[in-house]
Amino acid sequence: MIGEPVPPGAKKYVLFDVDGTLIDAVDNQRQVWRAWAERYGLDPDDVYQVALRTRPMETFAQVIPDRDPRECLAALHDLEDEDVRSGIYTAFDGAAELLNALPSTAWALVTSNYEHRVRGRFARTGLPVPDVIVDAASVEEGKPSPVPYLLAAKRLGAEPEDCLVIEDAPSGVQSGLRAGMTVWGVNTPVAVDGVHRHFGSLRAAVLDILAFTSGTHPRPEGSAPVG
């Protein structure tokens, strides 16, 4: 139950979102969508505003309904893959310290992107890769469905109540909550609705996350802004 102390010796796990949580990819996403929009003769700013709120196939249906969405998706994927090869990526402060301090069997990545791109971005930023990655190809239902986080827990051999989700986006927060997990929010100026704790940055959450995994940190109830 949230708010109760973690039983001594109980094994805990951390499930991380990637973009916006561990890696700052906002500029990359904007550039990819700009290049895609220009390829189809569309206004890049208008397209990006739609893309922020919808999944790619939904974006295509709104901004260019007369084109084959599979063709549009293939073009987007080509641009994303090229960005992984040549774009500039930055890990959020504290990410390397945090991930290197965690055993590879105690954490996982849960992303709406694809594993090969995540691995490419981690290689570019020098971040370690865990044993478990749940990506867009791993599940039929993405966030905010609980399926991605439940699958990550299953692959780790963990129970949902023993998992801490680290997220920055509302859909990811809802995914973790629906999975019955503790959810902490990072890298947002205000708390996302539903999070059990809110940290203004990943750096501010590092010590608390490590304490959680060691079984020495009580799980707080409600939002407790930090840093």
PDB file of C-alpha atoms in Angstrom:
ATOM      1  CA  MET A   1       0.000   0.000   0.000  1.00  0.00           C
ATOM      2  CA  ILE A   2       1.344   3.417  -0.932  1.00  0.00           C
ATOM      3  CA  GLY A   3       2.574   5.285   2.103  1.00  0.00           C
ATOM      4  CA  GLU A   4       3.733   2.199   4.005  1.00  0.00           C
ATOM      5  CA  PRO A   5       7.443   1.560   4.580  1.00  0.00           C
ATOM      6  CA  VAL A   6       9.168  -0.804   2.177  1.00  0.00           C
ATOM      7  CA  PRO A   7       9.722  -4.161   3.939  1.00  0.00           C
ATOM      8  CA  PRO A   8      13.428  -4.666   4.706  1.00  0.00           C
ATOM      9  CA  GLY A   9      15.095  -6.882   2.134  1.00  0.00           C
ATOM     10  CA  ALA A  10      12.257  -6.664  -0.382  1.00  0.00           C
ATOM     11  CA  LYS A  11      13.592  -6.416  -3.934  1.00  0.00           C
ATOM     12  CA  LYS A  12      12.479  -3.322  -5.802  1.00  0.00           C
ATOM     13  CA  TYR A  13      12.599  -2.422  -9.477  1.00  0.00           C
ATOM     14  CA  VAL A  14      12.618   0.817 -11.483  1.00  0.00           C
ATOM     15  CA  LEU A  15      10.898   1.182 -14.851  1.00  0.00           C
ATOM     16  CA  PHE A  16      11.973   4.222 -16.853  1.00  0.00           C
ATOM     17  CA  ASP A  17      10.366   6.044 -19.710  1.00  0.00           C
ATOM     18  CA  VAL A  18      13.055   7.251 -22.164  1.00  0.00           C
ATOM     19  CA  ASP A  19      12.317  10.435 -24.119  1.00  0.00           C
ATOM     20  CA  GLY A  20      11.786  13.349 -21.765  1.00  0.00           C
ATOM     21  CA  THR A  21      12.781  11.262 -18.757  1.00  0.00           C
ATOM     22  CA  LEU A  22      16.328   9.999 -19.381  1.00  0.00           C
ATOM     23  CA  ILE A  23      17.133  11.604 -22.729  1.00  0.00           C
ATOM     24  CA  ASP A  24      16.261  15.099 -23.922  1.00  0.00           C
ATOM     25  CA  ALA A  25      14.985  14.517 -27.465  1.00  0.00           C
ATOM     26  CA  VAL A  26      12.584  17.447 -27.874  1.00  0.00           C
ATOM     27  CA  ASP A  27      14.741  19.281 -30.434  1.00  0.00           C
ATOM     28  CA  ASN A  28      15.335  16.051 -32.338  1.00  0.00           C
ATOM     29  CA  GLN A  29      11.628  15.286 -32.543  1.00  0.00           C
ATOM     30  CA  ARG A  30      10.866  18.796 -33.712  1.00  0.00           C
ATOM     31  CA  GLN A  31      13.557  18.579 -36.426  1.00  0.00           C
ATOM     32  CA  VAL A  32      12.343  15.182 -37.619  1.00  0.00           C
ATOM     33  CA  TRP A  33       8.757  16.391 -37.934  1.00  0.00           C
ATOM     34  CA  ARG A  34       9.958  19.569 -39.676  1.00  0.00           C
ATOM     35  CA  ALA A  35      11.830  17.520 -42.264  1.00  0.00           C
ATOM     36  CA  TRP A  36       8.838  15.223 -42.713  1.00  0.00           C
ATOM     37  CA  ALA A  37       6.407  18.137 -43.138  1.00  0.00           C
ATOM     38  CA  GLU A  38       8.649  19.859 -45.679  1.00  0.00           C
ATOM     39  CA  ARG A  39       8.881  16.607 -47.660  1.00  0.00           C
ATOM     40  CA  TYR A  40       5.087  16.723 -48.076  1.00  0.00           C
ATOM     41  CA  GLY A  41       4.819  20.479 -48.563  1.00  0.00           C
ATOM     42  CA  LEU A  42       3.133  21.075 -45.209  1.00  0.00           C
ATOM     43  CA  ASP A  43       3.645  23.799 -42.611  1.00  0.00           C
ATOM     44  CA  PRO A  44       6.161  22.350 -40.095  1.00  0.00           C
ATOM     45  CA  ASP A  45       4.830  24.259 -37.094  1.00  0.00           C
ATOM     46  CA  ASP A  46       1.238  23.202 -37.749  1.00  0.00           C
ATOM     47  CA  VAL A  47       2.262  19.567 -38.188  1.00  0.00           C
ATOM     48  CA  TYR A  48       4.350  19.540 -35.028  1.00  0.00           C
ATOM     49  CA  GLN A  49       1.504  20.911 -32.933  1.00  0.00           C
ATOM     50  CA  VAL A  50      -0.674  18.022 -34.094  1.00  0.00           C
ATOM     51  CA  ALA A  51       2.131  15.486 -33.599  1.00  0.00           C
ATOM     52  CA  LEU A  52       2.556  16.583 -29.979  1.00  0.00           C
ATOM     53  CA  ARG A  53      -1.007  15.496 -29.201  1.00  0.00           C
ATOM     54  CA  THR A  54      -1.437  12.387 -31.356  1.00  0.00           C
ATOM     55  CA  ARG A  55       0.269   9.197 -32.460  1.00  0.00           C
ATOM     56  CA  PRO A  56       1.880   9.276 -35.940  1.00  0.00           C
ATOM     57  CA  MET A  57      -0.953   7.492 -37.781  1.00  0.00           C
ATOM     58  CA  GLU A  58      -3.459   9.878 -36.208  1.00  0.00           C
ATOM     59  CA  THR A  59      -1.232  12.814 -37.161  1.00  0.00           C
ATOM     60  CA  PHE A  60      -1.162  11.713 -40.798  1.00  0.00           C
ATOM     61  CA  ALA A  61      -4.939  11.348 -40.843  1.00  0.00           C
ATOM     62  CA  GLN A  62      -5.307  14.952 -39.712  1.00  0.00           C
ATOM     63  CA  VAL A  63      -2.599  16.742 -41.675  1.00  0.00           C
ATOM     64  CA  ILE A  64      -2.483  14.776 -44.936  1.00  0.00           C
ATOM     65  CA  PRO A  65      -5.544  12.511 -45.166  1.00  0.00           C
ATOM     66  CA  ASP A  66      -5.228  11.905 -48.905  1.00  0.00           C
ATOM     67  CA  ARG A  67      -1.850  10.142 -48.655  1.00  0.00           C
ATOM     68  CA  ASP A  68      -1.183   6.511 -47.812  1.00  0.00           C
ATOM     69  CA  PRO A  69      -0.455   6.486 -44.056  1.00  0.00           C
ATOM     70  CA  ARG A  70       1.948   3.556 -44.471  1.00  0.00           C
ATOM     71  CA  GLU A  71       4.005   5.605 -46.887  1.00  0.00           C
ATOM     72  CA  CYS A  72       3.941   8.545 -44.474  1.00  0.00           C
ATOM     73  CA  LEU A  73       5.045   6.313 -41.602  1.00  0.00           C
ATOM     74  CA  ALA A  74       7.887   4.820 -43.630  1.00  0.00           C
ATOM     75  CA  ALA A  75       9.138   8.315 -44.461  1.00  0.00           C
ATOM     76  CA  LEU A  76       8.953   9.307 -40.787  1.00  0.00           C
ATOM     77  CA  HIS A  77      10.843   6.180 -39.724  1.00  0.00           C
ATOM     78  CA  ASP A  78      13.597   6.880 -42.256  1.00  0.00           C
ATOM     79  CA  LEU A  79      14.028  10.378 -40.859  1.00  0.00           C
ATOM     80  CA  GLU A  80      14.023   9.107 -37.260  1.00  0.00           C
ATOM     81  CA  ASP A  81      16.648   6.485 -38.056  1.00  0.00           C
ATOM     82  CA  GLU A  82      18.836   9.087 -39.737  1.00  0.00           C
ATOM     83  CA  ASP A  83      18.465  11.346 -36.713  1.00  0.00           C
ATOM     84  CA  VAL A  84      19.666   8.536 -34.436  1.00  0.00           C
ATOM     85  CA  ARG A  85      22.766   8.200 -36.636  1.00  0.00           C
ATOM     86  CA  SER A  86      23.564  11.887 -37.021  1.00  0.00           C
ATOM     87  CA  GLY A  87      21.543  13.918 -34.496  1.00  0.00           C
ATOM     88  CA  ILE A  88      22.836  15.405 -31.272  1.00  0.00           C
ATOM     89  CA  TYR A  89      21.412  13.855 -28.112  1.00  0.00           C
ATOM     90  CA  THR A  90      21.793  14.829 -24.477  1.00  0.00           C
ATOM     91  CA  ALA A  91      21.115  12.703 -21.416  1.00  0.00           C
ATOM     92  CA  PHE A  92      19.456  14.544 -18.554  1.00  0.00           C
ATOM     93  CA  ASP A  93      21.717  15.434 -15.652  1.00  0.00           C
ATOM     94  CA  GLY A  94      21.873  12.513 -13.235  1.00  0.00           C
ATOM     95  CA  ALA A  95      20.890   9.840 -15.771  1.00  0.00           C
ATOM     96  CA  ALA A  96      24.331   8.266 -16.130  1.00  0.00           C
ATOM     97  CA  GLU A  97      25.008   8.290 -12.387  1.00  0.00           C
ATOM     98  CA  LEU A  98      21.622   6.760 -11.645  1.00  0.00           C
ATOM     99  CA  LEU A  99      21.611   4.025 -14.275  1.00  0.00           C
ATOM    100  CA  ASN A 100      25.197   2.978 -13.604  1.00  0.00           C
ATOM    101  CA  ALA A 101      24.337   2.574  -9.922  1.00  0.00           C
ATOM    102  CA  LEU A 102      21.474   0.156 -10.649  1.00  0.00           C
ATOM    103  CA  PRO A 103      22.003  -3.569 -11.295  1.00  0.00           C
ATOM    104  CA  SER A 104      21.030  -4.359 -14.900  1.00  0.00           C
ATOM    105  CA  THR A 105      18.456  -6.848 -13.614  1.00  0.00           C
ATOM    106  CA  ALA A 106      16.722  -4.266 -11.389  1.00  0.00           C
ATOM    107  CA  TRP A 107      15.521  -1.817 -14.022  1.00  0.00           C
ATOM    108  CA  ALA A 108      13.950  -1.637 -17.457  1.00  0.00           C
ATOM    109  CA  LEU A 109      13.115   0.818 -20.208  1.00  0.00           C
ATOM    110  CA  VAL A 110       9.489   1.227 -21.286  1.00  0.00           C
ATOM    111  CA  THR A 111       9.245   3.340 -24.419  1.00  0.00           C
ATOM    112  CA  SER A 112       6.828   4.188 -27.207  1.00  0.00           C
ATOM    113  CA  ASN A 113       9.808   4.256 -29.571  1.00  0.00           C
ATOM    114  CA  TYR A 114      11.611   1.258 -31.098  1.00  0.00           C
ATOM    115  CA  GLU A 115      14.431  -0.651 -29.436  1.00  0.00           C
ATOM    116  CA  HIS A 116      17.029  -0.098 -32.159  1.00  0.00           C
ATOM    117  CA  ARG A 117      16.558   3.679 -31.866  1.00  0.00           C
ATOM    118  CA  VAL A 118      16.746   3.562 -28.081  1.00  0.00           C
ATOM    119  CA  ARG A 119      19.966   1.562 -28.251  1.00  0.00           C
ATOM    120  CA  GLY A 120      21.348   4.052 -30.770  1.00  0.00           C
ATOM    121  CA  ARG A 121      20.507   7.012 -28.551  1.00  0.00           C
ATOM    122  CA  PHE A 122      21.962   5.315 -25.477  1.00  0.00           C
ATOM    123  CA  ALA A 123      25.157   4.565 -27.383  1.00  0.00           C
ATOM    124  CA  ARG A 124      25.378   8.222 -28.437  1.00  0.00           C
ATOM    125  CA  THR A 125      24.946   9.446 -24.861  1.00  0.00           C
ATOM    126  CA  GLY A 126      27.020   6.752 -23.136  1.00  0.00           C
ATOM    127  CA  LEU A 127      24.148   5.445 -21.026  1.00  0.00           C
ATOM    128  CA  PRO A 128      24.082   1.761 -20.027  1.00  0.00           C
ATOM    129  CA  VAL A 129      21.386  -0.498 -21.466  1.00  0.00           C
ATOM    130  CA  PRO A 130      19.371  -2.786 -19.162  1.00  0.00           C
ATOM    131  CA  ASP A 131      18.444  -6.413 -19.750  1.00  0.00           C
ATOM    132  CA  VAL A 132      14.783  -5.526 -20.411  1.00  0.00           C
ATOM    133  CA  ILE A 133      13.446  -3.055 -22.982  1.00  0.00           C
ATOM    134  CA  VAL A 134       9.742  -2.895 -23.774  1.00  0.00           C
ATOM    135  CA  ASP A 135       9.286  -0.932 -26.996  1.00  0.00           C
ATOM    136  CA  ALA A 136       6.503  -0.132 -29.464  1.00  0.00           C
ATOM    137  CA  ALA A 137       6.929  -3.500 -31.181  1.00  0.00           C
ATOM    138  CA  SER A 138       6.591  -5.414 -27.905  1.00  0.00           C
ATOM    139  CA  VAL A 139       2.939  -4.589 -27.270  1.00  0.00           C
ATOM    140  CA  GLU A 140      -0.283  -4.060 -29.183  1.00  0.00           C
ATOM    141  CA  GLU A 141      -1.498  -1.473 -26.679  1.00  0.00           C
ATOM    142  CA  GLY A 142       0.780   1.463 -25.899  1.00  0.00           C
ATOM    143  CA  LYS A 143       0.634   4.016 -23.101  1.00  0.00           C
ATOM    144  CA  PRO A 144      -1.704   5.010 -21.410  1.00  0.00           C
ATOM    145  CA  SER A 145      -2.637   1.308 -21.375  1.00  0.00           C
ATOM    146  CA  PRO A 146      -1.009  -0.533 -18.437  1.00  0.00           C
ATOM    147  CA  VAL A 147       0.217  -3.255 -20.804  1.00  0.00           C
ATOM    148  CA  PRO A 148       3.749  -1.877 -21.446  1.00  0.00           C
ATOM    149  CA  TYR A 149       4.609  -1.497 -17.766  1.00  0.00           C
ATOM    150  CA  LEU A 150       3.012  -4.810 -16.812  1.00  0.00           C
ATOM    151  CA  LEU A 151       5.050  -6.563 -19.503  1.00  0.00           C
ATOM    152  CA  ALA A 152       8.263  -4.967 -18.226  1.00  0.00           C
ATOM    153  CA  ALA A 153       7.500  -6.159 -14.700  1.00  0.00           C
ATOM    154  CA  LYS A 154       6.778  -9.662 -15.976  1.00  0.00           C
ATOM    155  CA  ARG A 155      10.075  -9.806 -17.867  1.00  0.00           C
ATOM    156  CA  LEU A 156      11.921  -8.686 -14.752  1.00  0.00           C
ATOM    157  CA  GLY A 157      10.111 -11.264 -12.622  1.00  0.00           C
ATOM    158  CA  ALA A 158       8.645  -8.474 -10.510  1.00  0.00           C
ATOM    159  CA  GLU A 159       5.243  -7.823  -8.991  1.00  0.00           C
ATOM    160  CA  PRO A 160       3.612  -4.487  -9.923  1.00  0.00           C
ATOM    161  CA  GLU A 161       3.597  -3.328  -6.301  1.00  0.00           C
ATOM    162  CA  ASP A 162       7.388  -3.721  -6.201  1.00  0.00           C
ATOM    163  CA  CYS A 163       7.929  -1.407  -9.190  1.00  0.00           C
ATOM    164  CA  LEU A 164       8.648   2.318  -9.324  1.00  0.00           C
ATOM    165  CA  VAL A 165       7.806   4.066 -12.600  1.00  0.00           C
ATOM    166  CA  ILE A 166       9.726   7.218 -13.585  1.00  0.00           C
ATOM    167  CA  GLU A 167       7.831   9.313 -16.144  1.00  0.00           C
ATOM    168  CA  ASP A 168       7.431  12.824 -17.514  1.00  0.00           C
ATOM    169  CA  ALA A 169       4.273  12.540 -19.633  1.00  0.00           C
ATOM    170  CA  PRO A 170       0.591  12.191 -18.680  1.00  0.00           C
ATOM    171  CA  SER A 171       0.060   9.094 -20.841  1.00  0.00           C
ATOM    172  CA  GLY A 172       3.018   7.354 -19.215  1.00  0.00           C
ATOM    173  CA  VAL A 173       1.916   8.330 -15.730  1.00  0.00           C
ATOM    174  CA  GLN A 174      -1.535   6.877 -16.384  1.00  0.00           C
ATOM    175  CA  SER A 175       0.042   3.706 -17.774  1.00  0.00           C
ATOM    176  CA  GLY A 176       2.040   3.181 -14.586  1.00  0.00           C
ATOM    177  CA  LEU A 177      -0.883   3.983 -12.314  1.00  0.00           C
ATOM    178  CA  ARG A 178      -3.194   1.599 -14.164  1.00  0.00           C
ATOM    179  CA  ALA A 179      -0.533  -1.084 -13.771  1.00  0.00           C
ATOM    180  CA  GLY A 180      -0.775  -0.668  -9.990  1.00  0.00           C
ATOM    181  CA  MET A 181       2.712   0.749  -9.586  1.00  0.00           C
ATOM    182  CA  THR A 182       4.236   3.645  -7.683  1.00  0.00           C
ATOM    183  CA  VAL A 183       4.749   6.540 -10.122  1.00  0.00           C
ATOM    184  CA  TRP A 184       7.120   9.479  -9.713  1.00  0.00           C
ATOM    185  CA  GLY A 185       7.223  12.369 -12.163  1.00  0.00           C
ATOM    186  CA  VAL A 186      10.375  14.185 -13.268  1.00  0.00           C
ATOM    187  CA  ASN A 187      11.475  17.016 -15.572  1.00  0.00           C
ATOM    188  CA  THR A 188       8.245  19.023 -15.467  1.00  0.00           C
ATOM    189  CA  PRO A 189       7.688  22.377 -13.765  1.00  0.00           C
ATOM    190  CA  VAL A 190       4.468  21.143 -12.137  1.00  0.00           C
ATOM    191  CA  ALA A 191       3.335  17.681 -11.128  1.00  0.00           C
ATOM    192  CA  VAL A 192       1.517  15.565 -13.702  1.00  0.00           C
ATOM    193  CA  ASP A 193      -1.887  14.519 -12.386  1.00  0.00           C
ATOM    194  CA  GLY A 194      -1.718  11.298 -10.400  1.00  0.00           C
ATOM    195  CA  VAL A 195       1.980  11.046  -9.583  1.00  0.00           C
ATOM    196  CA  HIS A 196       2.858   9.974  -6.054  1.00  0.00           C
ATOM    197  CA  ARG A 197       5.864  12.296  -6.012  1.00  0.00           C
ATOM    198  CA  HIS A 198       7.032  15.099  -8.256  1.00  0.00           C
ATOM    199  CA  PHE A 199      10.614  16.198  -8.911  1.00  0.00           C
ATOM    200  CA  GLY A 200      11.437  19.222 -11.020  1.00  0.00           C
ATOM    201  CA  SER A 201      14.390  17.369 -12.530  1.00  0.00           C
ATOM    202  CA  LEU A 202      15.780  13.865 -12.824  1.00  0.00           C
ATOM    203  CA  ARG A 203      18.845  14.989 -10.881  1.00  0.00           C
ATOM    204  CA  ALA A 204      16.654  15.877  -7.902  1.00  0.00           C
ATOM    205  CA  ALA A 205      15.200  12.361  -7.877  1.00  0.00           C
ATOM    206  CA  VAL A 206      18.427  10.328  -8.088  1.00  0.00           C
ATOM    207  CA  LEU A 207      19.034   9.706  -4.381  1.00  0.00           C
ATOM    208  CA  ASP A 208      15.373   8.930  -3.705  1.00  0.00           C
ATOM    209  CA  ILE A 209      15.232   6.432  -6.575  1.00  0.00           C
ATOM    210  CA  LEU A 210      18.353   4.655  -5.337  1.00  0.00           C
ATOM    211  CA  ALA A 211      16.951   4.619  -1.806  1.00  0.00           C
ATOM    212  CA  PHE A 212      13.730   3.067  -3.099  1.00  0.00           C
ATOM    213  CA  THR A 213      15.604   0.226  -4.775  1.00  0.00           C
ATOM    214  CA  SER A 214      17.606  -0.455  -1.619  1.00  0.00           C
ATOM    215  CA  GLY A 215      14.414  -0.974   0.379  1.00  0.00           C
ATOM    216  CA  THR A 216      15.218   1.834   2.802  1.00  0.00           C
ATOM    217  CA  HIS A 217      12.840   4.502   1.492  1.00  0.00           C
ATOM    218  CA  PRO A 218       9.174   4.749   2.482  1.00  0.00           C
ATOM    219  CA  ARG A 219       6.839   5.285  -0.417  1.00  0.00           C
ATOM    220  CA  PRO A 220       5.197   8.683   0.140  1.00  0.00           C
ATOM    221  CA  GLU A 221       1.549   9.329  -0.378  1.00  0.00           C
ATOM    222  CA  GLY A 222       0.486  12.232  -2.536  1.00  0.00           C
ATOM    223  CA  SER A 223       2.670  14.686  -4.449  1.00  0.00           C
ATOM    224  CA  ALA A 224       5.760  15.982  -2.733  1.00  0.00           C
ATOM    225  CA  PRO A 225       7.490  18.563  -4.921  1.00  0.00           C
ATOM    226  CA  VAL A 226      11.246  18.358  -4.702  1.00  0.00           C
ATOM    227  CA  GLY A 227      13.950  20.400  -6.370  1.00  0.00           C
TER     228      GLY A 227
END
